[in-house]
Amino acid sequence: MFTGIVEEIGEVLAVEPSGDGVRLTVRAPVAVSDATHGDSIAVSGVCLTVVDRGGDRFTADVMRQSLDTSTLGAVTPGTPVNLERAMAAHGRLGGHIVQGHVDGTGEVVQVRPGAQWRVLRIGMPASLAPLVVDKGSIAVDGISLTVSAVSDAASPEPWFEVSLIPETLQATTLGARGAGDAVNLETDVLARHVRRLLAFPATEGGPR
């Protein structure tokens, strides 16, 4: 489990084929400072398992499903990525509950600069639109953010907006995002469970 509070911007060092997936090596001085084999590290919002580490880097396998549903399928050596170690049980939940299970990708469709912040409008798949609400939480490239605006439910091209403070622009990869860029999206876990429950017919003692 993660909180969506990025600890550092890492760099992809190598992408090697591994079966129907790939093996990523990432430079991550902070993330590997106390990492051991089997630990979880979120890479731009995708939960990966450390299979090897050394010096300031770690290696993890990425399965085909993760490559197909996230931006990790397009990374190359030199790509910057947001990194977060799994939350310690005694730690503070500074963002919101993030599982590292990306629902899919969105596309930045508009960037509006402000005096001290920047607003990103992000297009999302229609299947995710019911799970995103105004003032709700969403993880974008592994970053815990609050939705500041959302498209009408009847919109044929759903979108949501997030407002980024200077710290987020500096400490994460979102500061370099522009129109047309793809980003990883993870919706709120409670919204996912509610949608699943409502998909079943009403039964005695069950969902209505």
JSON list of N, CA, C and O in Angstrom, two decimals, residues 99-138:
[
{"chain": "A", "resi": 99, "resn": "GLN", "atom": "N", "xyz": [-3.12, 1.79, -4.06]},
{"chain": "A", "resi": 99, "resn": "GLN", "atom": "CA", "xyz": [-2.71, 0.39, -4.10]},
{"chain": "A", "resi": 99, "resn": "GLN", "atom": "C", "xyz": [-1.57, 0.12, -5.07]},
{"chain": "A", "resi": 99, "resn": "GLN", "atom": "O", "xyz": [-0.90, -0.90, -4.99]},
{"chain": "A", "resi": 100, "resn": "GLY", "atom": "N", "xyz": [-1.35, 1.04, -6.01]},
{"chain": "A", "resi": 100, "resn": "GLY", "atom": "CA", "xyz": [-0.36, 0.78, -7.05]},
{"chain": "A", "resi": 100, "resn": "GLY", "atom": "C", "xyz": [-0.91, -0.10, -8.15]},
{"chain": "A", "resi": 100, "resn": "GLY", "atom": "O", "xyz": [-0.16, -0.69, -8.93]},
{"chain": "A", "resi": 101, "resn": "HIS", "atom": "N", "xyz": [-2.26, -0.20, -8.21]},
{"chain": "A", "resi": 101, "resn": "HIS", "atom": "CA", "xyz": [-2.94, -0.99, -9.24]},
{"chain": "A", "resi": 101, "resn": "HIS", "atom": "C", "xyz": [-3.59, -0.01, -10.22]},
{"chain": "A", "resi": 101, "resn": "HIS", "atom": "O", "xyz": [-4.72, 0.44, -10.01]},
{"chain": "A", "resi": 102, "resn": "VAL", "atom": "N", "xyz": [-2.88, 0.33, -11.26]},
{"chain": "A", "resi": 102, "resn": "VAL", "atom": "CA", "xyz": [-3.34, 1.33, -12.22]},
{"chain": "A", "resi": 102, "resn": "VAL", "atom": "C", "xyz": [-4.55, 0.84, -12.99]},
{"chain": "A", "resi": 102, "resn": "VAL", "atom": "O", "xyz": [-4.58, -0.30, -13.48]},
{"chain": "A", "resi": 103, "resn": "ASP", "atom": "N", "xyz": [-5.57, 1.69, -13.10]},
{"chain": "A", "resi": 103, "resn": "ASP", "atom": "CA", "xyz": [-6.80, 1.35, -13.83]},
{"chain": "A", "resi": 103, "resn": "ASP", "atom": "C", "xyz": [-6.63, 1.51, -15.34]},
{"chain": "A", "resi": 103, "resn": "ASP", "atom": "O", "xyz": [-7.32, 0.85, -16.12]},
{"chain": "A", "resi": 104, "resn": "GLY", "atom": "N", "xyz": [-5.76, 2.40, -15.73]},
{"chain": "A", "resi": 104, "resn": "GLY", "atom": "CA", "xyz": [-5.57, 2.70, -17.15]},
{"chain": "A", "resi": 104, "resn": "GLY", "atom": "C", "xyz": [-4.83, 4.01, -17.29]},
{"chain": "A", "resi": 104, "resn": "GLY", "atom": "O", "xyz": [-4.32, 4.56, -16.31]},
{"chain": "A", "resi": 105, "resn": "THR", "atom": "N", "xyz": [-4.76, 4.50, -18.50]},
{"chain": "A", "resi": 105, "resn": "THR", "atom": "CA", "xyz": [-4.06, 5.76, -18.75]},
{"chain": "A", "resi": 105, "resn": "THR", "atom": "C", "xyz": [-5.03, 6.85, -19.18]},
{"chain": "A", "resi": 105, "resn": "THR", "atom": "O", "xyz": [-6.09, 6.58, -19.74]},
{"chain": "A", "resi": 106, "resn": "GLY", "atom": "N", "xyz": [-4.64, 8.08, -18.90]},
{"chain": "A", "resi": 106, "resn": "GLY", "atom": "CA", "xyz": [-5.36, 9.25, -19.38]},
{"chain": "A", "resi": 106, "resn": "GLY", "atom": "C", "xyz": [-4.42, 10.08, -20.22]},
{"chain": "A", "resi": 106, "resn": "GLY", "atom": "O", "xyz": [-3.23, 9.76, -20.35]},
{"chain": "A", "resi": 107, "resn": "GLU", "atom": "N", "xyz": [-4.94, 11.13, -20.80]},
{"chain": "A", "resi": 107, "resn": "GLU", "atom": "CA", "xyz": [-4.12, 12.02, -21.64]},
{"chain": "A", "resi": 107, "resn": "GLU", "atom": "C", "xyz": [-4.30, 13.46, -21.20]},
{"chain": "A", "resi": 107, "resn": "GLU", "atom": "O", "xyz": [-5.43, 13.94, -21.03]},
{"chain": "A", "resi": 108, "resn": "VAL", "atom": "N", "xyz": [-3.18, 14.14, -21.00]},
{"chain": "A", "resi": 108, "resn": "VAL", "atom": "CA", "xyz": [-3.25, 15.57, -20.68]},
{"chain": "A", "resi": 108, "resn": "VAL", "atom": "C", "xyz": [-3.78, 16.31, -21.91]},
{"chain": "A", "resi": 108, "resn": "VAL", "atom": "O", "xyz": [-3.19, 16.22, -22.99]},
{"chain": "A", "resi": 109, "resn": "VAL", "atom": "N", "xyz": [-4.91, 16.99, -21.76]},
{"chain": "A", "resi": 109, "resn": "VAL", "atom": "CA", "xyz": [-5.51, 17.69, -22.89]},
{"chain": "A", "resi": 109, "resn": "VAL", "atom": "C", "xyz": [-5.35, 19.20, -22.79]},
{"chain": "A", "resi": 109, "resn": "VAL", "atom": "O", "xyz": [-5.50, 19.91, -23.79]},
{"chain": "A", "resi": 110, "resn": "GLN", "atom": "N", "xyz": [-5.02, 19.68, -21.58]},
{"chain": "A", "resi": 110, "resn": "GLN", "atom": "CA", "xyz": [-4.86, 21.13, -21.42]},
{"chain": "A", "resi": 110, "resn": "GLN", "atom": "C", "xyz": [-4.03, 21.42, -20.18]},
{"chain": "A", "resi": 110, "resn": "GLN", "atom": "O", "xyz": [-4.15, 20.74, -19.16]},
{"chain": "A", "resi": 111, "resn": "VAL", "atom": "N", "xyz": [-3.16, 22.41, -20.29]},
{"chain": "A", "resi": 111, "resn": "VAL", "atom": "CA", "xyz": [-2.37, 22.88, -19.15]},
{"chain": "A", "resi": 111, "resn": "VAL", "atom": "C", "xyz": [-2.61, 24.38, -19.02]},
{"chain": "A", "resi": 111, "resn": "VAL", "atom": "O", "xyz": [-2.35, 25.14, -19.95]},
{"chain": "A", "resi": 112, "resn": "ARG", "atom": "N", "xyz": [-3.12, 24.80, -17.85]},
{"chain": "A", "resi": 112, "resn": "ARG", "atom": "CA", "xyz": [-3.40, 26.22, -17.62]},
{"chain": "A", "resi": 112, "resn": "ARG", "atom": "C", "xyz": [-2.51, 26.72, -16.48]},
{"chain": "A", "resi": 112, "resn": "ARG", "atom": "O", "xyz": [-2.67, 26.27, -15.33]},
{"chain": "A", "resi": 113, "resn": "PRO", "atom": "N", "xyz": [-1.59, 27.63, -16.77]},
{"chain": "A", "resi": 113, "resn": "PRO", "atom": "CA", "xyz": [-0.73, 28.15, -15.70]},
{"chain": "A", "resi": 113, "resn": "PRO", "atom": "C", "xyz": [-1.48, 29.16, -14.84]},
{"chain": "A", "resi": 113, "resn": "PRO", "atom": "O", "xyz": [-2.34, 29.89, -15.32]},
{"chain": "A", "resi": 114, "resn": "GLY", "atom": "N", "xyz": [-1.15, 29.18, -13.55]},
{"chain": "A", "resi": 114, "resn": "GLY", "atom": "CA", "xyz": [-1.68, 30.17, -12.64]},
{"chain": "A", "resi": 114, "resn": "GLY", "atom": "C", "xyz": [-0.55, 30.95, -11.99]},
{"chain": "A", "resi": 114, "resn": "GLY", "atom": "O", "xyz": [0.62, 30.72, -12.31]},
{"chain": "A", "resi": 115, "resn": "ALA", "atom": "N", "xyz": [-0.89, 31.84, -11.08]},
{"chain": "A", "resi": 115, "resn": "ALA", "atom": "CA", "xyz": [0.13, 32.66, -10.44]},
{"chain": "A", "resi": 115, "resn": "ALA", "atom": "C", "xyz": [1.10, 31.80, -9.63]},
{"chain": "A", "resi": 115, "resn": "ALA", "atom": "O", "xyz": [2.31, 32.01, -9.66]},
{"chain": "A", "resi": 116, "resn": "GLN", "atom": "N", "xyz": [0.56, 30.81, -8.89]},
{"chain": "A", "resi": 116, "resn": "GLN", "atom": "CA", "xyz": [1.41, 29.97, -8.06]},
{"chain": "A", "resi": 116, "resn": "GLN", "atom": "C", "xyz": [1.12, 28.49, -8.24]},
{"chain": "A", "resi": 116, "resn": "GLN", "atom": "O", "xyz": [1.63, 27.66, -7.49]},
{"chain": "A", "resi": 117, "resn": "TRP", "atom": "N", "xyz": [0.34, 28.15, -9.22]},
{"chain": "A", "resi": 117, "resn": "TRP", "atom": "CA", "xyz": [0.00, 26.76, -9.43]},
{"chain": "A", "resi": 117, "resn": "TRP", "atom": "C", "xyz": [-0.24, 26.51, -10.91]},
{"chain": "A", "resi": 117, "resn": "TRP", "atom": "O", "xyz": [-0.14, 27.41, -11.74]},
{"chain": "A", "resi": 118, "resn": "ARG", "atom": "N", "xyz": [-0.56, 25.28, -11.24]},
{"chain": "A", "resi": 118, "resn": "ARG", "atom": "CA", "xyz": [-0.84, 24.91, -12.63]},
{"chain": "A", "resi": 118, "resn": "ARG", "atom": "C", "xyz": [-2.02, 23.93, -12.63]},
{"chain": "A", "resi": 118, "resn": "ARG", "atom": "O", "xyz": [-2.08, 23.04, -11.79]},
{"chain": "A", "resi": 119, "resn": "VAL", "atom": "N", "xyz": [-2.94, 24.14, -13.55]},
{"chain": "A", "resi": 119, "resn": "VAL", "atom": "CA", "xyz": [-4.10, 23.26, -13.64]},
{"chain": "A", "resi": 119, "resn": "VAL", "atom": "C", "xyz": [-3.94, 22.35, -14.84]},
{"chain": "A", "resi": 119, "resn": "VAL", "atom": "O", "xyz": [-3.68, 22.82, -15.96]},
{"chain": "A", "resi": 120, "resn": "LEU", "atom": "N", "xyz": [-4.08, 21.05, -14.61]},
{"chain": "A", "resi": 120, "resn": "LEU", "atom": "CA", "xyz": [-4.04, 20.07, -15.70]},
{"chain": "A", "resi": 120, "resn": "LEU", "atom": "C", "xyz": [-5.43, 19.49, -15.91]},
{"chain": "A", "resi": 120, "resn": "LEU", "atom": "O", "xyz": [-6.08, 19.07, -14.96]},
{"chain": "A", "resi": 121, "resn": "ARG", "atom": "N", "xyz": [-5.87, 19.53, -17.16]},
{"chain": "A", "resi": 121, "resn": "ARG", "atom": "CA", "xyz": [-7.10, 18.83, -17.53]},
{"chain": "A", "resi": 121, "resn": "ARG", "atom": "C", "xyz": [-6.69, 17.53, -18.19]},
{"chain": "A", "resi": 121, "resn": "ARG", "atom": "O", "xyz": [-5.87, 17.54, -19.13]},
{"chain": "A", "resi": 122, "resn": "ILE", "atom": "N", "xyz": [-7.21, 16.43, -17.70]},
{"chain": "A", "resi": 122, "resn": "ILE", "atom": "CA", "xyz": [-6.81, 15.11, -18.16]},
{"chain": "A", "resi": 122, "resn": "ILE", "atom": "C", "xyz": [-8.01, 14.34, -18.69]},
{"chain": "A", "resi": 122, "resn": "ILE", "atom": "O", "xyz": [-9.01, 14.18, -17.97]},
{"chain": "A", "resi": 123, "resn": "GLY", "atom": "N", "xyz": [-7.94, 13.91, -19.93]},
{"chain": "A", "resi": 123, "resn": "GLY", "atom": "CA", "xyz": [-8.98, 13.08, -20.48]},
{"chain": "A", "resi": 123, "resn": "GLY", "atom": "C", "xyz": [-8.85, 11.67, -19.95]},
{"chain": "A", "resi": 123, "resn": "GLY", "atom": "O", "xyz": [-7.73, 11.18, -19.74]},
{"chain": "A", "resi": 124, "resn": "MET", "atom": "N", "xyz": [-9.98, 11.01, -19.72]},
{"chain": "A", "resi": 124, "resn": "MET", "atom": "CA", "xyz": [-9.95, 9.66, -19.15]},
{"chain": "A", "resi": 124, "resn": "MET", "atom": "C", "xyz": [-10.89, 8.74, -19.91]},
{"chain": "A", "resi": 124, "resn": "MET", "atom": "O", "xyz": [-11.84, 9.19, -20.55]},
{"chain": "A", "resi": 125, "resn": "PRO", "atom": "N", "xyz": [-10.65, 7.44, -19.86]},
{"chain": "A", "resi": 125, "resn": "PRO", "atom": "CA", "xyz": [-11.56, 6.48, -20.49]},
{"chain": "A", "resi": 125, "resn": "PRO", "atom": "C", "xyz": [-12.96, 6.61, -19.89]},
{"chain": "A", "resi": 125, "resn": "PRO", "atom": "O", "xyz": [-13.11, 6.85, -18.69]},
{"chain": "A", "resi": 126, "resn": "ALA", "atom": "N", "xyz": [-13.98, 6.42, -20.72]},
{"chain": "A", "resi": 126, "resn": "ALA", "atom": "CA", "xyz": [-15.36, 6.53, -20.25]},
{"chain": "A", "resi": 126, "resn": "ALA", "atom": "C", "xyz": [-15.64, 5.55, -19.11]},
{"chain": "A", "resi": 126, "resn": "ALA", "atom": "O", "xyz": [-16.46, 5.82, -18.23]},
{"chain": "A", "resi": 127, "resn": "SER", "atom": "N", "xyz": [-14.97, 4.41, -19.11]},
{"chain": "A", "resi": 127, "resn": "SER", "atom": "CA", "xyz": [-15.20, 3.40, -18.07]},
{"chain": "A", "resi": 127, "resn": "SER", "atom": "C", "xyz": [-14.78, 3.89, -16.68]},
{"chain": "A", "resi": 127, "resn": "SER", "atom": "O", "xyz": [-15.26, 3.38, -15.66]},
{"chain": "A", "resi": 128, "resn": "LEU", "atom": "N", "xyz": [-13.86, 4.87, -16.62]},
{"chain": "A", "resi": 128, "resn": "LEU", "atom": "CA", "xyz": [-13.38, 5.37, -15.33]},
{"chain": "A", "resi": 128, "resn": "LEU", "atom": "C", "xyz": [-14.16, 6.58, -14.85]},
{"chain": "A", "resi": 128, "resn": "LEU", "atom": "O", "xyz": [-14.10, 6.93, -13.66]},
{"chain": "A", "resi": 129, "resn": "ALA", "atom": "N", "xyz": [-14.89, 7.24, -15.75]},
{"chain": "A", "resi": 129, "resn": "ALA", "atom": "CA", "xyz": [-15.58, 8.47, -15.40]},
{"chain": "A", "resi": 129, "resn": "ALA", "atom": "C", "xyz": [-16.49, 8.35, -14.18]},
{"chain": "A", "resi": 129, "resn": "ALA", "atom": "O", "xyz": [-16.51, 9.26, -13.33]},
{"chain": "A", "resi": 130, "resn": "PRO", "atom": "N", "xyz": [-17.27, 7.26, -14.03]},
{"chain": "A", "resi": 130, "resn": "PRO", "atom": "CA", "xyz": [-18.14, 7.17, -12.84]},
{"chain": "A", "resi": 130, "resn": "PRO", "atom": "C", "xyz": [-17.38, 7.08, -11.52]},
{"chain": "A", "resi": 130, "resn": "PRO", "atom": "O", "xyz": [-17.97, 7.26, -10.45]},
{"chain": "A", "resi": 131, "resn": "LEU", "atom": "N", "xyz": [-16.08, 6.78, -11.57]},
{"chain": "A", "resi": 131, "resn": "LEU", "atom": "CA", "xyz": [-15.30, 6.59, -10.36]},
{"chain": "A", "resi": 131, "resn": "LEU", "atom": "C", "xyz": [-14.57, 7.86, -9.93]},
{"chain": "A", "resi": 131, "resn": "LEU", "atom": "O", "xyz": [-13.87, 7.86, -8.90]},
{"chain": "A", "resi": 132, "resn": "VAL", "atom": "N", "xyz": [-14.71, 8.93, -10.70]},
{"chain": "A", "resi": 132, "resn": "VAL", "atom": "CA", "xyz": [-13.99, 10.18, -10.42]},
{"chain": "A", "resi": 132, "resn": "VAL", "atom": "C", "xyz": [-14.99, 11.26, -10.06]},
{"chain": "A", "resi": 132, "resn": "VAL", "atom": "O", "xyz": [-15.89, 11.57, -10.85]},
{"chain": "A", "resi": 133, "resn": "VAL", "atom": "N", "xyz": [-14.85, 11.84, -8.87]},
{"chain": "A", "resi": 133, "resn": "VAL", "atom": "CA", "xyz": [-15.80, 12.84, -8.41]},
{"chain": "A", "resi": 133, "resn": "VAL", "atom": "C", "xyz": [-15.08, 14.12, -8.00]},
{"chain": "A", "resi": 133, "resn": "VAL", "atom": "O", "xyz": [-13.91, 14.09, -7.58]},
{"chain": "A", "resi": 134, "resn": "ASP", "atom": "N", "xyz": [-15.78, 15.23, -8.10]},
{"chain": "A", "resi": 134, "resn": "ASP", "atom": "CA", "xyz": [-15.24, 16.52, -7.69]},
{"chain": "A", "resi": 134, "resn": "ASP", "atom": "C", "xyz": [-14.89, 16.48, -6.20]},
{"chain": "A", "resi": 134, "resn": "ASP", "atom": "O", "xyz": [-15.67, 16.01, -5.38]},
{"chain": "A", "resi": 135, "resn": "LYS", "atom": "N", "xyz": [-13.70, 16.94, -5.88]},
{"chain": "A", "resi": 135, "resn": "LYS", "atom": "CA", "xyz": [-13.14, 16.95, -4.52]},
{"chain": "A", "resi": 135, "resn": "LYS", "atom": "C", "xyz": [-12.76, 15.56, -4.03]},
{"chain": "A", "resi": 135, "resn": "LYS", "atom": "O", "xyz": [-12.39, 15.39, -2.86]},
{"chain": "A", "resi": 136, "resn": "GLY", "atom": "N", "xyz": [-12.84, 14.56, -4.89]},
{"chain": "A", "resi": 136, "resn": "GLY", "atom": "CA", "xyz": [-12.41, 13.22, -4.53]},
{"chain": "A", "resi": 136, "resn": "GLY", "atom": "C", "xyz": [-10.91, 13.06, -4.77]},
{"chain": "A", "resi": 136, "resn": "GLY", "atom": "O", "xyz": [-10.24, 13.95, -5.29]},
{"chain": "A", "resi": 137, "resn": "SER", "atom": "N", "xyz": [-10.38, 11.91, -4.39]},
{"chain": "A", "resi": 137, "resn": "SER", "atom": "CA", "xyz": [-8.95, 11.63, -4.56]},
{"chain": "A", "resi": 137, "resn": "SER", "atom": "C", "xyz": [-8.71, 10.80, -5.80]},
{"chain": "A", "resi": 137, "resn": "SER", "atom": "O", "xyz": [-9.52, 9.95, -6.17]},
{"chain": "A", "resi": 138, "resn": "ILE", "atom": "N", "xyz": [-7.57, 11.04, -6.45]},
{"chain": "A", "resi": 138, "resn": "ILE", "atom": "CA", "xyz": [-7.14, 10.25, -7.59]},
{"chain": "A", "resi": 138, "resn": "ILE", "atom": "C", "xyz": [-5.62, 10.23, -7.61]},
{"chain": "A", "resi": 138, "resn": "ILE", "atom": "O", "xyz": [-4.97, 11.20, -7.17]}
]
